[in-house]
Coordinates of C-alpha atoms and ligand atoms in Angstrom, one line a residue:
M1 CA 132.2 101.8 108.3
A2 CA 134.7 104.6 107.7
H3 CA 133.3 107.8 106.0
R4 CA 136.4 108.1 103.8
A5 CA 135.1 105.1 101.8
A6 CA 132.6 107.3 100.1
T7 CA 135.2 109.4 98.4
T8 CA 138.1 107.0 97.9
A9 CA 138.5 105.7 94.4
C10 CA 137.7 102.0 94.9
P11 CA 136.6 99.4 92.4
L12 CA 132.9 98.9 92.6
S13 CA 133.0 95.2 93.2
A14 CA 135.3 95.6 96.3
A15 CA 133.0 98.4 97.6
L16 CA 129.9 96.2 97.1
A17 CA 131.5 93.2 98.8
E18 CA 132.6 95.4 101.7
T19 CA 129.2 96.9 102.2
R20 CA 127.5 93.5 101.7
A21 CA 129.6 92.0 104.5
L22 CA 128.7 94.8 106.9
V23 CA 125.0 94.5 106.1
D24 CA 125.2 90.7 106.4
S25 CA 126.7 90.9 109.9
A26 CA 124.2 93.5 111.0
L27 CA 121.4 91.2 109.7
D28 CA 122.9 88.3 111.5
R29 CA 123.0 90.3 114.8
L30 CA 119.4 91.4 114.4
T31 CA 118.1 87.9 113.9
Q32 CA 119.5 86.4 117.1
L33 CA 115.9 86.0 118.2
S34 CA 115.1 85.5 121.8
D35 CA 113.4 82.4 123.4
G36 CA 109.9 83.3 122.4
C37 CA 110.6 82.6 118.8
P38 CA 110.1 78.9 117.9
P39 CA 113.5 77.4 116.7
R40 CA 112.1 76.2 113.4
L41 CA 110.7 79.7 112.7
A42 CA 114.0 81.4 113.7
E43 CA 115.8 79.0 111.3
A44 CA 113.4 79.8 108.5
I45 CA 113.8 83.6 109.0
R46 CA 117.6 83.3 109.0
Y47 CA 117.5 80.9 106.0
C48 CA 115.7 83.6 104.0
L49 CA 117.3 86.8 105.3
L50 CA 120.9 85.6 105.4
A51 CA 120.7 83.9 102.0
P52 CA 123.2 85.4 99.4
G53 CA 121.2 88.3 98.1
K54 CA 122.9 91.2 96.4
R55 CA 121.9 93.6 99.2
L56 CA 121.4 96.4 96.6
R57 CA 118.7 98.2 98.5
P58 CA 120.6 98.4 101.8
T59 CA 123.7 99.5 99.8
L60 CA 121.6 102.3 98.4
V61 CA 120.5 103.4 101.9
L62 CA 124.1 103.4 103.2
W63 CA 125.6 105.1 100.1
S64 CA 122.9 107.8 99.9
A65 CA 123.5 108.6 103.6
E66 CA 127.2 108.9 102.8
A67 CA 126.6 111.0 99.7
C68 CA 124.9 113.5 102.1
G69 CA 127.9 113.5 104.4
C70 CA 126.7 111.1 107.0
H71 CA 128.5 108.1 108.5
A72 CA 127.0 104.9 107.1
E73 CA 126.8 103.3 110.5
A74 CA 124.0 105.6 111.5
A75 CA 121.9 104.4 108.6
M76 CA 122.6 100.6 109.1
P77 CA 119.3 100.0 111.0
A78 CA 117.5 101.6 108.0
A79 CA 119.5 99.5 105.5
C80 CA 118.6 96.3 107.4
A81 CA 114.9 97.3 107.7
V82 CA 114.7 97.8 103.9
E83 CA 116.3 94.4 103.3
M84 CA 113.8 92.8 105.7
V85 CA 110.9 94.2 103.8
H86 CA 112.4 93.2 100.5
T87 CA 113.1 89.6 101.7
Y88 CA 109.6 89.3 103.1
S89 CA 108.2 90.3 99.7
L90 CA 110.4 87.7 97.9
V91 CA 109.3 85.0 100.3
H92 CA 105.6 85.8 99.8
D93 CA 106.0 86.3 96.0
D94 CA 107.5 82.8 95.8
L95 CA 104.4 81.2 97.3
P96 CA 102.2 79.0 95.2
A97 CA 99.4 81.5 95.5
M98 CA 101.6 84.2 93.9
D99 CA 104.5 83.5 91.5
D100 CA 105.0 79.9 92.6
D101 CA 108.8 79.6 92.5
D102 CA 111.0 76.9 93.8
L103 CA 114.4 78.6 93.5
R104 CA 115.5 81.9 95.1
R105 CA 119.0 83.2 95.8
G106 CA 120.4 80.0 94.5
R107 CA 118.5 77.9 97.0
P108 CA 115.1 76.1 97.3
T109 CA 112.5 78.7 98.2
C110 CA 111.3 79.1 101.8
H111 CA 108.0 77.2 101.4
K112 CA 109.8 74.3 99.7
V113 CA 112.0 73.9 102.7
F114 CA 109.8 75.0 105.6
G115 CA 106.3 74.6 104.2
E116 CA 103.8 77.3 103.2
A117 CA 102.5 78.2 106.6
N118 CA 106.1 78.9 107.8
A119 CA 106.8 80.9 104.7
I120 CA 103.8 83.1 105.4
L121 CA 104.9 83.5 109.0
V122 CA 108.5 84.3 107.9
G123 CA 107.2 87.2 105.8
D124 CA 105.0 88.4 108.7
A125 CA 107.9 88.3 111.1
L126 CA 110.3 90.1 108.8
L127 CA 107.8 92.9 108.1
A128 CA 107.3 93.4 111.9
L129 CA 111.1 93.2 112.6
A130 CA 111.8 95.9 110.0
F131 CA 109.7 98.4 111.9
E132 CA 111.1 97.3 115.3
T133 CA 114.6 97.8 113.8
L134 CA 113.9 101.3 112.8
A135 CA 112.2 102.2 116.0
R136 CA 115.0 100.9 118.2
G137 CA 118.0 101.8 115.9
I138 CA 117.4 105.2 114.3
R139 CA 118.1 108.3 116.3
P140 CA 116.7 110.9 117.0
A141 CA 113.2 109.6 117.5
E142 CA 111.6 112.0 115.0
T143 CA 113.9 110.6 112.3
A144 CA 112.9 107.1 113.3
V145 CA 109.2 108.1 112.9
A146 CA 109.9 109.7 109.5
C147 CA 111.7 106.5 108.4
M148 CA 108.9 104.3 109.6
A149 CA 106.2 106.4 107.8
A150 CA 108.2 106.3 104.6
L151 CA 108.9 102.6 104.7
A152 CA 105.3 101.8 105.6
E153 CA 104.1 103.8 102.6
A154 CA 106.6 102.1 100.2
A155 CA 105.6 98.6 101.5
G156 CA 101.9 99.3 101.5
A157 CA 98.8 99.2 99.4
T158 CA 99.7 102.1 97.2
A159 CA 103.2 100.9 96.4
L160 CA 104.7 97.4 96.9
V161 CA 101.5 95.5 97.7
G162 CA 99.4 97.5 95.2
G163 CA 101.9 96.9 92.4
Q164 CA 102.0 93.2 93.2
A165 CA 98.2 93.0 93.3
D166 CA 97.9 94.7 89.8
D167 CA 100.7 92.5 88.5
L168 CA 98.9 89.3 89.6
A169 CA 95.6 90.6 88.3
A170 CA 97.0 91.4 84.9
A171 CA 98.7 88.0 84.6
A172 CA 95.4 86.2 85.7
E173 CA 93.0 88.2 83.6
S174 CA 94.5 88.3 80.1
N175 CA 98.2 87.3 80.2
G176 CA 98.9 91.0 80.5
E177 CA 98.0 91.5 76.9
R178 CA 95.9 94.6 77.6
L179 CA 98.7 96.4 79.3
D180 CA 100.6 99.2 77.5
V181 CA 104.0 100.6 78.5
A182 CA 102.4 103.2 80.8
A183 CA 100.4 100.5 82.7
L184 CA 103.5 98.2 82.9
E185 CA 105.6 101.1 84.2
S186 CA 102.9 101.9 86.8
I187 CA 103.0 98.4 88.1
H188 CA 106.8 98.4 88.3
R189 CA 107.0 101.9 89.8
R190 CA 105.1 100.5 92.7
K191 CA 106.2 96.8 92.9
T192 CA 110.0 97.3 92.3
G193 CA 110.6 101.1 92.2
A194 CA 109.1 102.1 95.5
M195 CA 111.7 100.1 97.4
F196 CA 114.5 101.7 95.5
V197 CA 113.1 105.2 96.1
V198 CA 112.5 104.6 99.8
S199 CA 116.1 103.3 100.2
M200 CA 117.4 106.6 98.9
R201 CA 114.9 108.4 101.1
L202 CA 115.9 106.6 104.3
G203 CA 119.5 107.4 103.6
S204 CA 118.8 111.1 103.2
L205 CA 116.5 111.2 106.2
V206 CA 119.1 109.7 108.5
A207 CA 121.6 112.2 107.1
R208 CA 119.1 115.0 107.7
A209 CA 119.7 116.2 104.1
G210 CA 117.8 119.2 102.8
P211 CA 114.9 119.0 100.3
A212 CA 117.0 119.5 97.2
Q213 CA 119.3 116.6 98.1
C214 CA 116.4 114.4 99.1
N215 CA 114.6 115.1 95.9
A216 CA 117.6 114.4 93.7
L217 CA 118.4 111.1 95.4
E218 CA 114.7 110.0 95.2
E219 CA 114.7 110.8 91.5
Y220 CA 117.8 108.7 91.1
G221 CA 116.1 105.9 92.9
R222 CA 113.0 106.2 90.7
K223 CA 115.0 106.0 87.5
L224 CA 117.3 103.3 88.8
G225 CA 114.3 101.2 90.0
L226 CA 112.7 101.2 86.6
A227 CA 116.0 100.5 84.8
F228 CA 116.6 97.6 87.3
Q229 CA 113.2 96.1 86.4
I230 CA 113.9 96.3 82.7
A231 CA 117.3 94.7 83.3
D232 CA 115.5 92.0 85.4
D233 CA 113.1 91.3 82.5
L234 CA 116.1 91.1 80.1
L235 CA 117.8 88.7 82.4
D236 CA 114.6 86.6 82.4
V237 CA 114.9 86.4 78.6
Q238 CA 118.6 86.2 78.2
G239 CA 120.0 85.2 81.6
D240 CA 121.7 82.1 82.9
E241 CA 119.8 80.2 85.7
A242 CA 122.9 79.1 87.5
A243 CA 124.2 82.7 87.7
A244 CA 120.8 84.2 88.5
G245 CA 120.1 81.8 91.3
K246 CA 116.4 81.7 90.2
R247 CA 114.4 80.4 87.3
V248 CA 114.9 82.3 84.1
D249 CA 112.6 82.4 81.0
K250 CA 109.7 82.0 83.4
D251 CA 107.8 85.2 82.6
S252 CA 107.4 84.5 78.9
G253 CA 106.5 80.9 79.7
H254 CA 103.6 82.3 81.9
G255 CA 102.6 84.7 79.2
K256 CA 103.5 87.6 81.5
L257 CA 103.9 91.0 79.9
T258 CA 107.4 92.3 80.3
F259 CA 109.4 95.2 78.7
P260 CA 111.2 93.0 76.2
R261 CA 107.9 91.5 75.1
L262 CA 106.3 94.9 74.7
L263 CA 109.2 96.9 73.3
G264 CA 111.7 94.2 72.0
V265 CA 115.1 93.5 73.5
E266 CA 117.0 96.3 71.8
E267 CA 114.5 99.1 72.7
S268 CA 114.2 97.8 76.3
R269 CA 118.0 97.9 76.6
R270 CA 118.2 101.4 75.1
R271 CA 115.4 102.6 77.5
A272 CA 117.2 101.2 80.5
E273 CA 120.5 102.8 79.4
R274 CA 118.7 106.2 79.0
L275 CA 117.2 105.8 82.5
I276 CA 120.6 105.1 84.0
D277 CA 122.2 108.1 82.3
E278 CA 119.3 110.2 83.7
A279 CA 119.7 108.7 87.1
C280 CA 123.4 109.5 87.1
G281 CA 122.6 113.1 86.0
E282 CA 120.7 113.5 89.3
L283 CA 124.0 112.9 91.2
A284 CA 125.9 115.8 89.7
P285 CA 125.4 118.2 92.6
F286 CA 126.9 115.6 95.0
G287 CA 130.3 115.4 93.1
A288 CA 132.7 112.8 94.4
A289 CA 130.6 111.9 97.3
A290 CA 128.2 110.1 95.0
E291 CA 130.8 108.3 92.8
R292 CA 129.8 104.9 94.2
L293 CA 126.1 105.5 93.5
E294 CA 127.0 106.3 89.9
A295 CA 129.0 103.1 89.5
L296 CA 126.3 101.1 91.1
A297 CA 123.7 102.5 88.6
R298 CA 125.9 101.4 85.7
F299 CA 126.4 98.0 87.3
V300 CA 122.6 97.4 87.4
L301 CA 122.6 97.0 83.6
E302 CA 125.7 94.7 83.5
R303 CA 124.7 92.3 86.2
N304 CA 124.1 88.7 85.5
R305 CA 122.1 87.9 88.6
Ligands
GRG401 C1 104.5 89.8 98.0 C2 103.8 92.2 98.5 C3 104.6 91.3 97.7 C4 105.4 91.8 96.7 C5 106.3 91.0 95.9 C6 109.5 91.5 95.2 C7 108.3 91.2 94.5 C8 107.0 91.9 94.9 C9 108.3 90.3 93.5 C10 109.5 89.5 93.1 C11 109.5 89.2 91.7 C12 110.3 90.2 90.9 C13 111.0 89.6 89.8 C14 110.3 91.4 91.1 C15 111.0 92.5 90.4 C16 112.5 92.6 90.6 C17 113.0 92.2 91.9 C18 112.4 92.8 93.1 C19 113.9 91.2 91.9 C20 114.6 90.7 93.1 O1 115.5 91.7 93.6 P1 117.1 91.4 93.6 O2 117.5 91.0 92.2 O3 117.1 90.2 94.6 O4 117.8 92.6 94.2 P2 118.2 89.8 95.7 O5 118.0 88.3 95.9 O6 119.6 90.0 95.1 O7 117.9 90.6 96.9

């Protein structure tokens, strides 16, 4: 990927499509699994990972590296590793023991096509492959280690897994009714936000950015992650299933507490807009190098899937 792309005025949709294509072909290469992988498992891994996701998190990895003056190519293994962890989390979240979904990325969910045991194994394999991809693909080795530590923390019990556990517990105990905004934000900071923050972190680690740049990009990721979740909740209330490629109006049906349920649709939207403005404010020191990150943040509120 040419470095010039970071600073050339380019409509966001074209830039997103170009980046998505690069990520998709890297994911395709990384999942040409060798003989030891049973064909049905390989098929299931590729069915999930190569499904038409938006590739937002890998895009954040690549564009944050570019914002710090690094060629995106160097960050591609990190971008793919984040997408592998994200996809594993979706596959496991869709299982009957968790959110029990039958539609994802516009297709039947993994367990519907390949069975529950294979869906569990797909998640396990993707999680392992993420760390193998970082270990083999990121140079120098000390940067690979720093990326692995950061991704492990974001995927682990104090972040993604912990947020998911609290979300499931809240839904099971009391339909989430005892949650307030702070508790809801705490769940989503871990369940959704941590993967946005670590995407920014991996990009800046690969670019060997200084602490001020790293902090600003992580803060952007924190605010964007929360705004993304609010937008996701709004899509669940107002969205269109065909466009979203997943069930909508599911959370309210399950009595799950969401931002619109707690704050109302208008206040939720205002809160998300405020967060996006603040996220974009973090990009000011990067100037034109972060133009695409700014456009991406604005897109998160307008998306319909
Ligand atoms: C199983 C440990 C574990 C965690 C699951 C990802 C997740 C945590 C739950 C999915 C349910 C959900 C609605 C999460 C919040 C928002 C979110 C992560 C939406 C999916 O991300 P997109 O819209 O999906 O970027 P694509 O398919 O485009 O990659």
